[in-house]
Amino acid sequence: MVASLLALVNPGEKVVIFEPFYENYLPGLALCGATPVFVRLQDPDWAIDLDELQKAFDQEPKALILNTPANPSGKVFSLSEMETVAQFCREHGTYVITDEIYEHILYDGCEHINMARLPGMWERTVTISGISKTYSATGWRVGYVMANSGLMAAIRKVHDYLVVAAPTPFQMAGVVAMSLPDSYYRDLKESYQAQRDYLLEIFQGLSIPVLRPSGAYYMMVRIDGLGYKDDEAFAMALVEKAGLAVVPGSSFYHRPEDGRDKVRICFAKSWETLREVRARLQKFLGKA
């Protein structure tokens, strides 16, 4: 992501980001001197506000970062939404940098749409993914980027000075992983969907509203009705009293107050851990 931003975006140019967003995007923009332009997705279904999107493109952004399926919301952009974004980008000459690291983790029959495959988008799209999430190899830091030859030449130059290369054994393991049969990806979806549904059941039983994710392995949970000052106070109490860790929702918004009513939960855990989470949450909330 950083290599792509440094290769395509000059200091002072603007980059559109949908929020809530993965918090590492902002440091990447800071490194290349870009100015973020935020478009807030509307919960509970994280819909695009077309008026806000138009205002963002009125500023003639150089690029747009699109994360689908998204961290932290679990938002999966539909084909119609992708086509809308693509139309704006074509009209304004804007690049799209897509973060598709959760592309195989989808629920309820949702389909992953690759922006580069839409009409007129191959020449202006940089696709980023990797082996971290799909193959549970997060510590290896092996990823890849795809784009047309002109964009790739610029990205390669920057990448060489940032990291040179990932360790060869990890790259070889990635080739093996990406050669797995289709059944692996079906099983992956089913496994994570079962865990997601289990967490949804837990929070429904506790009468805590959840913003239902369609992909990735996170969910945003509303905590504004639980009697805590804000998301950070709730998160600290949960750690200290129940030994459970969540991420404050405010860390995913450029204005922290926009996320004070939420926390992010990761459910990519063992069943033993998830059952223990249930017991601890019930005890913490006095509903055991």
Rosetta silent file (secondary structure, phi, psi, omega in degrees, C-alpha in Angstrom):
SEQUENCE: MVASLLALVNPGEKVVIFEPFYENYLPGLALCGATPVFVRLQDPDWAIDLDELQKAFDQEPKALILNTPANPSGKVFSLSEMETVAQFCREHGTYVITDEIYEHILYDGCEHINMARLPGMWERTVTISGISKTYSATGWRVGYVMANSGLMAAIRKVHDYLVVAAPTPFQMAGVVAMSLPDSYYRDLKESYQAQRDYLLEIFQGLSIPVLRPSGAYYMMVRIDGLGYKDDEAFAMALVEKAGLAVVPGSSFYHRPEDGRDKVRICFAKSWETLREVRARLQKFLGKA
SCORE:     score description
SCORE:     0.000 S_00000001
   1 L     0.000  -47.822 -178.923    0.000    0.000    0.000 S_00000001
   2 H   -63.814  -41.764  179.101    2.725    2.474    0.954 S_00000001
   3 H   -61.089  -40.954  179.863    4.735    1.659   -2.182 S_00000001
   4 H   -65.732  -43.825  179.145    1.661    2.242   -4.348 S_00000001
   5 H   -63.362  -45.733 -179.155    0.848    5.549   -2.665 S_00000001
   6 H   -64.227  -31.456 -178.537    4.424    6.805   -2.913 S_00000001
   7 H   -76.682  -30.759 -170.969    4.553    5.810   -6.585 S_00000001
   8 H  -106.963  -25.361 -170.307    1.277    7.441   -7.620 S_00000001
   9 L  -113.648  131.254  178.878    0.562   10.351   -5.284 S_00000001
  10 L   -97.342  158.476  177.940    2.553   13.572   -4.979 S_00000001
  11 L   -54.150  134.578  178.697    2.734   15.863   -1.940 S_00000001
  12 L    89.867  -14.851  178.496   -0.379   17.993   -1.617 S_00000001
  13 L   -78.911  159.876 -172.472   -2.558   15.792   -3.822 S_00000001
  14 E  -103.296  147.073  178.095   -5.792   14.373   -2.435 S_00000001
  15 E  -133.159  126.849  179.882   -6.798   10.768   -1.762 S_00000001
  16 E   -82.394  135.561  176.871  -10.368    9.657   -1.014 S_00000001
  17 E  -132.222  128.967  171.924  -10.891    7.228    1.879 S_00000001
  18 E   -79.297  138.917  176.653  -14.152    5.624    2.928 S_00000001
  19 E  -124.875  147.149   13.192  -14.630    5.543    6.673 S_00000001
  20 L   -68.847  147.978 -173.664  -14.555    3.712    8.987 S_00000001
  21 L  -130.878  156.992  173.069  -11.121    2.811    7.610 S_00000001
  22 L   -63.267  125.100 -167.127   -8.148    0.603    8.431 S_00000001
  23 L   -64.770  -18.520 -179.420   -6.045    2.878   10.598 S_00000001
  24 L   -75.077  -10.221  179.393   -2.746    2.247    8.765 S_00000001
  25 H   -65.299  -39.593 -175.720   -3.963    4.107    5.679 S_00000001
  26 H   -64.771  -44.335  175.513   -3.432    7.534    7.224 S_00000001
  27 H   -59.322  -34.964  177.201    0.274    7.056    8.049 S_00000001
  28 H   -62.682  -40.976  177.253    0.764    5.904    4.455 S_00000001
  29 H   -67.272  -36.945  179.058   -0.783    9.119    3.187 S_00000001
  30 H   -63.167  -37.854 -179.097    1.338   11.140    5.591 S_00000001
  31 H   -63.324  -33.594 -179.899    4.500    9.549    4.203 S_00000001
  32 L   -98.401    5.618  175.566    3.702   10.747    0.685 S_00000001
  33 L    73.290   20.005 -178.553    2.414   14.131    1.834 S_00000001
  34 L   -82.452  160.975  177.258   -1.110   13.513    0.539 S_00000001
  35 E  -107.468  118.962  179.440   -4.282   15.072    1.912 S_00000001
  36 E   -74.521  142.778  173.751   -7.040   12.594    2.861 S_00000001
  37 E  -121.736  116.713 -170.754  -10.618   13.306    1.813 S_00000001
  38 E   -96.075  137.114  173.050  -13.076   11.282    3.891 S_00000001
  39 E  -122.245  111.748 -174.703  -16.391    9.839    2.745 S_00000001
  40 E   -82.909  124.793  175.211  -18.310    8.407    5.668 S_00000001
  41 L   -75.881  144.914 -173.019  -20.278    5.226    4.996 S_00000001
  42 E   -96.757  115.472  177.203  -23.758    5.212    6.509 S_00000001
  43 L   -78.319  159.720   16.775  -24.540    2.470    8.994 S_00000001
  44 L   -86.810  -12.704 -176.323  -26.199    0.075    9.614 S_00000001
  45 L  -103.849    7.962  176.800  -25.459   -1.249    6.098 S_00000001
  46 L    57.536   46.884  179.684  -22.477    1.048    5.382 S_00000001
  47 E   -75.746  151.578  176.338  -24.107    2.593    2.310 S_00000001
  48 L   -79.384  130.158  172.564  -22.322    5.192    0.177 S_00000001
  49 L   -86.726  107.185 -174.536  -23.665    8.729    0.510 S_00000001
  50 H   -63.735  -31.861  177.108  -23.572    9.882   -3.115 S_00000001
  51 H   -65.160  -42.470  178.001  -23.670   13.550   -2.155 S_00000001
  52 H   -66.231  -38.557  178.950  -20.578   13.094    0.023 S_00000001
  53 H   -64.581  -41.111  177.982  -18.870   11.138   -2.734 S_00000001
  54 H   -62.355  -43.028  178.593  -19.600   13.917   -5.217 S_00000001
  55 H   -61.425  -37.685  178.968  -18.175   16.515   -2.824 S_00000001
  56 H   -65.359  -42.794 -178.517  -15.029   14.419   -2.468 S_00000001
  57 H   -76.639  -19.002  173.208  -14.553   14.163   -6.229 S_00000001
  58 L   -62.231  -19.436  179.045  -15.222   17.867   -6.661 S_00000001
  59 L   -88.509    6.465  177.223  -11.772   18.230   -5.075 S_00000001
  60 L    52.084   63.787 -179.053  -10.232   16.310   -8.008 S_00000001
  61 L   -68.653  147.926  176.813   -8.504   13.558   -6.006 S_00000001
  62 L   -76.169  -33.365 -176.422   -5.463   11.812   -7.441 S_00000001
  63 E  -150.536  165.402  174.642   -6.480    8.451   -5.979 S_00000001
  64 E  -134.349  134.094  175.565   -9.099    6.582   -3.971 S_00000001
  65 E   -96.916  125.804 -178.989   -8.430    3.744   -1.525 S_00000001
  66 E  -124.051  115.657 -179.364  -11.072    1.015   -1.654 S_00000001
  67 E  -108.199  110.246  178.941  -11.009   -1.793    0.938 S_00000001
  68 L  -147.181  128.117  -12.435  -13.434   -4.622    0.162 S_00000001
  69 L   -56.844  150.859 -166.861  -14.249   -6.683    2.139 S_00000001
  70 L  -101.154  142.761  167.136  -13.495   -3.953    4.633 S_00000001
  71 L  -104.679  121.326   19.568  -11.712   -3.776    7.949 S_00000001
  72 L  -104.571   -3.339 -165.645  -13.253   -2.862   10.413 S_00000001
  73 L   -82.784  -24.052 -171.527  -16.848   -2.885    9.152 S_00000001
  74 L    78.374   11.325  178.730  -17.053   -6.109    7.158 S_00000001
  75 L   -64.627  131.745  171.389  -18.565   -4.053    4.323 S_00000001
  76 L  -115.251  115.309 -178.279  -18.557   -5.788    0.922 S_00000001
  77 L   -69.444  130.793 -179.432  -19.091   -3.309   -1.886 S_00000001
  78 L   -76.762  168.492  178.185  -21.767   -4.475   -4.330 S_00000001
  79 H   -60.004  -42.771 -179.309  -21.393   -4.442   -8.103 S_00000001
  80 H   -64.588  -38.202  177.501  -23.613   -1.362   -8.387 S_00000001
  81 H   -66.445  -41.532  179.065  -21.546    0.464   -5.756 S_00000001
  82 H   -63.974  -40.462  179.097  -18.309   -0.493   -7.504 S_00000001
  83 H   -65.128  -36.174  177.381  -19.695    0.717  -10.829 S_00000001
  84 H   -64.292  -47.544  178.466  -20.665    4.024   -9.227 S_00000001
  85 H   -61.668  -42.940 -179.875  -17.175    4.515   -7.797 S_00000001
  86 H   -60.404  -40.432  179.520  -15.632    3.480  -11.123 S_00000001
  87 H   -62.173  -44.455  176.814  -17.711    6.060  -12.988 S_00000001
  88 H   -59.592  -43.793 -176.516  -16.517    8.844  -10.693 S_00000001
  89 H   -67.066  -39.941  177.312  -12.901    7.715  -11.125 S_00000001
  90 H   -64.342  -43.256 -177.088  -13.122    7.564  -14.912 S_00000001
  91 H   -66.766  -30.290 -174.939  -14.732   11.003  -15.120 S_00000001
  92 H  -107.988    4.397  179.218  -12.124   12.619  -12.869 S_00000001
  93 L    64.850   36.798 -175.218   -9.028   10.677  -13.943 S_00000001
  94 L   -98.195  135.443  173.263   -8.620    9.210  -10.461 S_00000001
  95 E   -76.432  151.436  172.488   -6.599    6.090   -9.649 S_00000001
  96 E  -116.997  125.653  174.017   -8.117    3.373   -7.468 S_00000001
  97 E  -108.693  110.048 -175.355   -5.903    1.497   -5.015 S_00000001
  98 E   -99.477  132.329  174.369   -7.845   -1.544   -3.839 S_00000001
  99 E  -102.977  104.752 -172.957   -7.051   -3.427   -0.650 S_00000001
 100 L  -115.910   32.287 -174.058   -8.522   -6.890   -1.268 S_00000001
 101 L   -62.529  -23.286  179.967   -6.742   -8.850    1.461 S_00000001
 102 L  -104.107   24.698 -170.740  -10.065  -10.383    2.647 S_00000001
 103 L   -58.684  -26.026 -177.833  -11.297  -11.247   -0.864 S_00000001
 104 L   -99.439    3.021 -178.258  -12.025  -14.904   -0.019 S_00000001
 105 L  -109.027   91.436 -172.667  -13.770  -14.279    3.310 S_00000001
 106 E  -133.288  150.125 -176.254  -17.379  -13.603    2.320 S_00000001
 107 L  -128.088  162.051  171.772  -20.767  -14.440    3.852 S_00000001
 108 L    56.166   32.238  177.730  -24.414  -14.889    2.913 S_00000001
 109 L    77.480    9.264  178.711  -23.624  -15.455   -0.758 S_00000001
 110 L   -63.433  147.916 -179.350  -21.867  -12.107   -1.205 S_00000001
 111 L  -112.729  137.663  175.706  -19.593  -11.827   -4.228 S_00000001
 112 L   -85.335  127.463  179.785  -16.204  -10.144   -4.320 S_00000001
 113 L  -107.765  126.077  177.174  -15.920   -7.670   -7.191 S_00000001
 114 L   -91.271  119.916 -176.175  -12.483   -6.746   -8.502 S_00000001
 115 H   -57.586  -37.192 -175.575  -12.405   -3.097   -9.575 S_00000001
 116 H   -63.950  -18.786 -178.201   -9.771   -3.693  -12.264 S_00000001
 117 H   -87.643   -8.107  178.409  -12.199   -5.935  -14.185 S_00000001
 118 L   -77.273  152.009 -177.135  -14.802   -3.213  -14.657 S_00000001
 119 L   -54.014  129.653  175.899  -14.864   -1.381  -18.022 S_00000001
 120 L    74.523   10.588 -174.688  -12.160    1.240  -18.337 S_00000001
 121 L  -107.587  -14.805 -179.551  -10.652    0.506  -14.908 S_00000001
 122 H   -59.184  -41.462 -175.097   -7.656   -1.738  -15.637 S_00000001
 123 H   -73.763  -10.728 -178.272   -5.513    1.223  -16.661 S_00000001
 124 H  -127.289   17.553 -178.435   -6.281    3.155  -13.458 S_00000001
 125 E  -119.377  135.454  171.105   -6.499    0.405  -10.805 S_00000001
 126 E  -112.976  119.836 -177.665   -3.841   -0.989   -8.474 S_00000001
 127 E  -102.633  124.852 -179.133   -4.955   -4.253   -6.845 S_00000001
 128 E  -118.491  133.220  173.713   -3.351   -5.234   -3.537 S_00000001
 129 E  -153.105 -165.039 -177.689   -3.755   -8.551   -1.726 S_00000001
 130 E   177.322 -174.415 -176.388   -1.623  -11.162    0.020 S_00000001
 131 L   -99.429   -3.386 -171.387   -1.492  -14.461    1.873 S_00000001
 132 L   -58.408  -49.971 -170.812   -1.915  -13.101    5.401 S_00000001
 133 L   -89.116  -48.100 -176.527   -5.666  -13.496    5.891 S_00000001
 134 L   -63.687  -33.846 -175.616   -6.767  -16.230    3.495 S_00000001
 135 L  -114.414   14.487  175.704   -3.997  -18.596    4.569 S_00000001
 136 L    53.185   49.805  179.451   -3.554  -17.458    8.185 S_00000001
 137 L  -126.423   49.338 -172.223    0.027  -16.296    7.664 S_00000001
 138 H   -62.819  -32.577 -176.644   -0.243  -12.780    9.079 S_00000001
 139 H   -76.999  -11.758 -176.975    3.261  -12.667   10.538 S_00000001
 140 H   -79.984  -23.432  178.253    4.973  -13.439    7.247 S_00000001
 141 L    56.589   46.044  177.999    4.033  -10.075    5.676 S_00000001
 142 L  -106.301  118.551  178.754    3.835  -11.488    2.146 S_00000001
 143 E  -135.420  179.185  178.243    1.647   -9.541   -0.241 S_00000001
 144 E  -149.010  160.477 -179.772    1.385   -8.726   -3.908 S_00000001
 145 E  -133.995  141.689  178.931    0.277   -5.924   -6.175 S_00000001
 146 E  -129.424  136.589  177.458   -1.178   -6.055   -9.693 S_00000001
 147 L  -166.956  177.855  178.044   -1.536   -3.228  -12.196 S_00000001
 148 L   -69.724  167.227 -171.449   -0.714   -2.340  -15.792 S_00000001
 149 H   -60.614  -36.555 -179.968    2.933   -2.252  -16.845 S_00000001
 150 H   -65.903  -45.873  178.270    3.279    1.514  -16.532 S_00000001
 151 H   -66.359  -39.972 -178.274    1.961    1.643  -12.978 S_00000001
 152 H   -64.628  -35.381  178.982    3.942   -1.443  -11.992 S_00000001
 153 H   -61.318  -41.794  179.079    7.208    0.096  -13.190 S_00000001
 154 H   -69.040  -41.232 -178.917    6.682    3.051  -10.861 S_00000001
 155 H   -67.007  -40.125  179.637    5.619    0.860   -7.929 S_00000001
 156 H   -59.356  -41.479 -179.115    8.601   -1.493   -8.368 S_00000001
 157 H   -59.012  -45.507 -179.432   11.057    1.385   -8.099 S_00000001
 158 H   -69.084  -44.243 -176.812    9.612    2.478   -4.767 S_00000001
 159 H   -58.822  -38.715 -177.911    9.164   -1.055   -3.446 S_00000001
 160 H   -60.370  -35.108 -179.212   12.809   -1.897   -4.057 S_00000001
 161 H   -86.569  -14.953  178.101   13.931    0.875   -1.726 S_00000001
 162 H   -85.090  -50.233 -172.591   11.317    0.087    0.931 S_00000001
 163 L  -134.855  -10.015 -173.779   11.714   -3.662    1.457 S_00000001
 164 L    65.377  -71.555 -179.786   13.724   -5.144   -1.455 S_00000001
 165 L  -164.844  157.114  172.254   11.854   -8.476   -1.221 S_00000001
 166 L   -76.323  154.776  179.089    9.969  -10.824    1.070 S_00000001
 167 L   -55.184  134.431 -176.538   11.928  -13.887    2.319 S_00000001
 168 H   -56.495  -44.574  179.062   12.148  -16.511   -0.432 S_00000001
 169 H   -58.597  -36.682  178.903   10.850  -19.448    1.684 S_00000001
 170 H   -68.222  -37.564  177.310    7.725  -17.452    2.522 S_00000001
 171 H   -64.077  -40.961  179.176    7.187  -16.651   -1.156 S_00000001
 172 H   -64.857  -39.755  177.156    7.514  -20.336   -2.038 S_00000001
 173 H   -64.293  -36.422  178.007    5.013  -21.244    0.670 S_00000001
 174 H   -62.984  -37.926  177.206    2.657  -18.637   -0.752 S_00000001
 175 H   -61.715  -43.032  178.475    2.796  -20.315   -4.172 S_00000001
 176 H   -62.977  -45.222 -178.574    1.797  -23.614   -2.565 S_00000001
 177 H   -61.200  -42.612 -176.948   -1.027  -21.949   -0.628 S_00000001
 178 L   -75.813   -2.186  175.581   -2.418  -20.228   -3.706 S_00000001
 179 L   -98.367    4.395 -179.637   -2.492  -23.587   -5.502 S_00000001
 180 L   -64.368  152.283 -178.080   -5.012  -25.058   -3.048 S_00000001
 181 L   -70.323  166.481 -179.556   -8.261  -26.434   -4.548 S_00000001
 182 H   -59.017  -28.665 -178.970  -11.545  -24.538   -4.626 S_00000001
 183 H   -60.812  -30.294  178.694  -12.797  -26.636   -1.723 S_00000001
 184 H   -60.886  -44.026 -176.626  -10.347  -24.829    0.570 S_00000001
 185 H   -71.888  -34.641  175.016  -12.015  -21.482   -0.111 S_00000001
 186 H   -64.260  -45.052  179.471  -15.515  -22.920    0.332 S_00000001
 187 H   -63.787  -37.152  179.717  -14.508  -24.415    3.674 S_00000001
 188 H   -60.991  -48.484  179.080  -12.889  -21.118    4.684 S_00000001
 189 H   -60.211  -46.222 -177.322  -16.095  -19.172    4.069 S_00000001
 190 H   -63.654  -40.189 -178.994  -18.237  -21.726    5.883 S_00000001
 191 H   -64.291  -48.828 -179.050  -15.905  -21.822    8.875 S_00000001
 192 H   -69.831  -33.795  178.756  -15.766  -18.060    9.337 S_00000001
 193 H   -66.215  -37.278  177.154  -19.489  -17.647    8.691 S_00000001
 194 H   -62.963  -40.207  178.494  -20.240  -20.150   11.457 S_00000001
 195 H   -68.853  -40.301  176.504  -18.030  -18.149   13.822 S_00000001
 196 H   -60.002  -46.753 -178.234  -19.631  -14.888   12.747 S_00000001
 197 H   -63.112  -34.417  177.689  -23.102  -16.312   13.308 S_00000001
 198 H   -64.278  -43.722  177.997  -22.080  -17.540   16.755 S_00000001
 199 H   -66.188  -39.792  177.131  -20.952  -14.029   17.729 S_00000001
 200 H   -59.735  -40.748  178.144  -24.144  -12.533   16.299 S_00000001
 201 H   -63.664  -41.179  178.879  -26.133  -14.964   18.442 S_00000001
 202 H   -59.091  -51.467 -175.717  -24.138  -13.983   21.535 S_00000001
 203 H   -70.694  -31.752  174.677  -24.785  -10.268   21.106 S_00000001
 204 H   -63.165  -41.695  178.243  -28.417  -10.803   20.186 S_00000001
 205 H   -65.471  -26.015  178.913  -28.832  -12.727   23.434 S_00000001
 206 L   -93.434    2.260 -179.303  -27.231   -9.839   25.309 S_00000001
 207 L    58.819   38.688  177.459  -29.464   -7.285   23.518 S_00000001
 208 L  -109.573  121.732 -178.059  -26.407   -5.483   22.118 S_00000001
 209 L   -65.127  137.032  178.462  -26.801   -4.099   18.559 S_00000001
 210 E  -123.408  139.088  174.007  -24.329   -5.415   15.996 S_00000001
 211 E   -89.385  100.055 -168.608  -23.573   -4.006   12.545 S_00000001
 212 L   -59.411  120.768  179.766  -23.749   -7.301   10.633 S_00000001
 213 L   -83.083  146.640  177.034  -20.604   -7.922    8.541 S_00000001
 214 L  -103.632   -7.920  179.766  -20.786   -9.394    5.034 S_00000001
 215 E  -164.990  179.789 -174.248  -17.088  -10.207    4.808 S_00000001
 216 L    60.693 -172.118 -178.873  -13.694  -10.197    6.588 S_00000001
 217 L  -126.837   44.935  175.722  -13.596  -11.441   10.194 S_00000001
 218 E  -129.912  158.701  169.979  -14.512   -8.363   12.180 S_00000001
 219 E  -144.380  145.973  175.934  -17.752   -6.830   13.365 S_00000001
 220 E   -95.149  131.058 -175.820  -18.626   -3.444   14.787 S_00000001
 221 E  -119.969  134.263  178.686  -20.711   -3.573   17.960 S_00000001
 222 E   -81.537  130.961 -178.327  -22.660   -0.657   19.451 S_00000001
 223 L  -123.963    8.732 -175.269  -21.828    0.000   23.090 S_00000001
 224 L   -70.376  -13.352  178.981  -23.475    3.393   23.640 S_00000001
 225 L  -100.082   13.457 -174.728  -26.332    1.815   25.600 S_00000001
 226 L  -101.302    1.716  173.765  -24.133    0.025   28.123 S_00000001
 227 L    89.295   14.400  179.225  -23.505    2.922   30.499 S_00000001
 228 L  -103.063  154.686 -177.159  -19.871    3.717   29.697 S_00000001
 229 L   -58.057  -46.460 -179.864  -18.457    7.152   28.926 S_00000001
 230 L  -163.615 -171.368 -176.434  -17.178    6.116   25.509 S_00000001
 231 H   -64.397  -37.250 -179.329  -15.547    3.338   23.504 S_00000001
 232 H   -69.283  -39.825  177.891  -12.183    3.627   25.254 S_00000001
 233 H   -63.153  -41.913  178.052  -13.748    3.424   28.715 S_00000001
 234 H   -64.110  -45.997 -178.072  -15.677    0.315   27.677 S_00000001
 235 H   -61.533  -41.898  179.006  -12.601   -1.299   26.115 S_00000001
 236 H   -66.026  -42.027  178.781  -10.486   -0.689   29.231 S_00000001
 237 H   -63.472  -38.436 -179.474  -13.192   -2.047   31.536 S_00000001
 238 H   -65.938  -39.023  176.969  -13.535   -5.138   29.363 S_00000001
 239 H   -66.975  -48.614 -173.445   -9.797   -5.819   29.553 S_00000001
 240 H   -70.879  -35.615 -173.239   -9.519   -5.185   33.282 S_00000001
 241 H  -101.154  -23.534 -176.607  -12.660   -7.005   34.415 S_00000001
 242 H  -124.345   -8.327 -179.159  -13.141   -9.747   31.816 S_00000001
 243 L    67.511   29.444  178.847   -9.741  -10.231   30.184 S_00000001
 244 L  -117.650  138.140 -177.407  -11.220   -9.533   26.740 S_00000001
 245 L  -114.262  131.997  172.866   -9.707   -7.107   24.230 S_00000001
 246 L  -130.155  168.665  178.828  -11.550   -5.075   21.593 S_00000001
 247 E  -105.629  126.385  178.039  -10.494   -2.078   19.506 S_00000001
 248 E   -56.972  135.494 -178.450  -12.199    1.272   20.225 S_00000001
 249 H   -63.052  -25.422 -178.017  -14.302    2.378   17.280 S_00000001
 250 H   -63.689  -20.749 -178.784  -12.886    5.902   17.416 S_00000001
 251 H   -73.782   -7.733 -177.531   -9.573    4.636   16.009 S_00000001
 252 H  -106.923   11.087  179.657  -11.260    4.013   12.647 S_00000001
 253 L  -129.751  147.635  179.339  -12.550    7.567   12.081 S_00000001
 254 L   -73.760  -25.188  169.911  -10.684   10.806   11.398 S_00000001
 255 L  -107.294  105.649 -173.726  -12.970   12.485   13.933 S_00000001
 256 H   -51.524  -32.738 -177.380  -12.810   10.191   16.977 S_00000001
 257 H   -62.476  -22.022 -179.636  -16.245   11.277   18.184 S_00000001
 258 H   -71.112  -19.037 -178.492  -17.829    9.581   15.155 S_00000001
 259 H  -115.595   11.144 -176.101  -16.791    6.170   16.453 S_00000001
 260 L   -65.319  -18.980 -176.656  -17.233    6.590   20.203 S_00000001
 261 L   -93.482    8.813 -175.293  -20.399    4.475   20.172 S_00000001
 262 E  -136.647  159.540  166.470  -18.737    1.372   18.711 S_00000001
 263 E  -134.480  157.660  176.466  -15.963   -1.161   19.215 S_00000001
 264 E  -103.606  135.652  178.507  -14.474   -3.635   16.762 S_00000001
 265 E  -118.936  137.340  174.657  -14.396   -7.331   17.542 S_00000001
 266 E  -103.064  128.135 -179.285  -12.309   -9.956   15.736 S_00000001
 267 L  -111.465   18.875  175.487  -13.861  -13.432   15.590 S_00000001
 268 L   -83.147   66.913 -175.906  -10.993  -15.270   13.870 S_00000001
 269 L  -131.106  167.828  177.015  -10.472  -17.371   16.982 S_00000001
 270 L   -69.408  158.660  177.640  -10.765  -21.013   18.008 S_00000001
 271 H   -62.822  -35.460  177.396  -14.162  -22.339   19.053 S_00000001
 272 H   -59.826  -43.916  178.819  -12.800  -22.883   22.533 S_00000001
 273 H   -65.591  -42.219 -178.776  -11.901  -19.190   22.726 S_00000001
 274 H   -64.358  -37.391  177.129  -15.267  -18.080   21.335 S_00000001
 275 H   -67.116  -36.146  177.225  -17.144  -20.138   23.917 S_00000001
 276 H   -68.546  -36.630  175.566  -15.015  -18.594   26.640 S_00000001
 277 H   -58.104  -43.808 -179.983  -15.782  -15.141   25.214 S_00000001
 278 H   -59.026  -48.267 -178.170  -19.472  -15.885   25.583 S_00000001
 279 H   -63.195  -42.098 -177.870  -19.119  -16.880   29.224 S_00000001
 280 H   -69.976  -38.946  178.031  -16.953  -13.874   30.082 S_00000001
 281 H   -63.960  -42.759  179.616  -19.215  -11.380   28.311 S_00000001
 282 H   -61.845  -41.379  178.903  -22.275  -12.724   30.089 S_00000001
 283 H   -67.964  -43.233 -178.787  -20.522  -12.430   33.430 S_00000001
 284 H   -60.233  -38.702 -177.382  -19.153   -8.954   32.629 S_00000001
 285 L   -93.040    5.637  177.410  -22.610   -7.672   31.725 S_00000001
 286 L    70.362   29.227 -178.519  -24.289   -9.409   34.650 S_00000001
 287 L  -122.407   24.840 -179.759  -26.288  -11.768   32.466 S_00000001
 288 L   -71.014    0.000    0.000  -24.598  -15.068   33.290 S_00000001
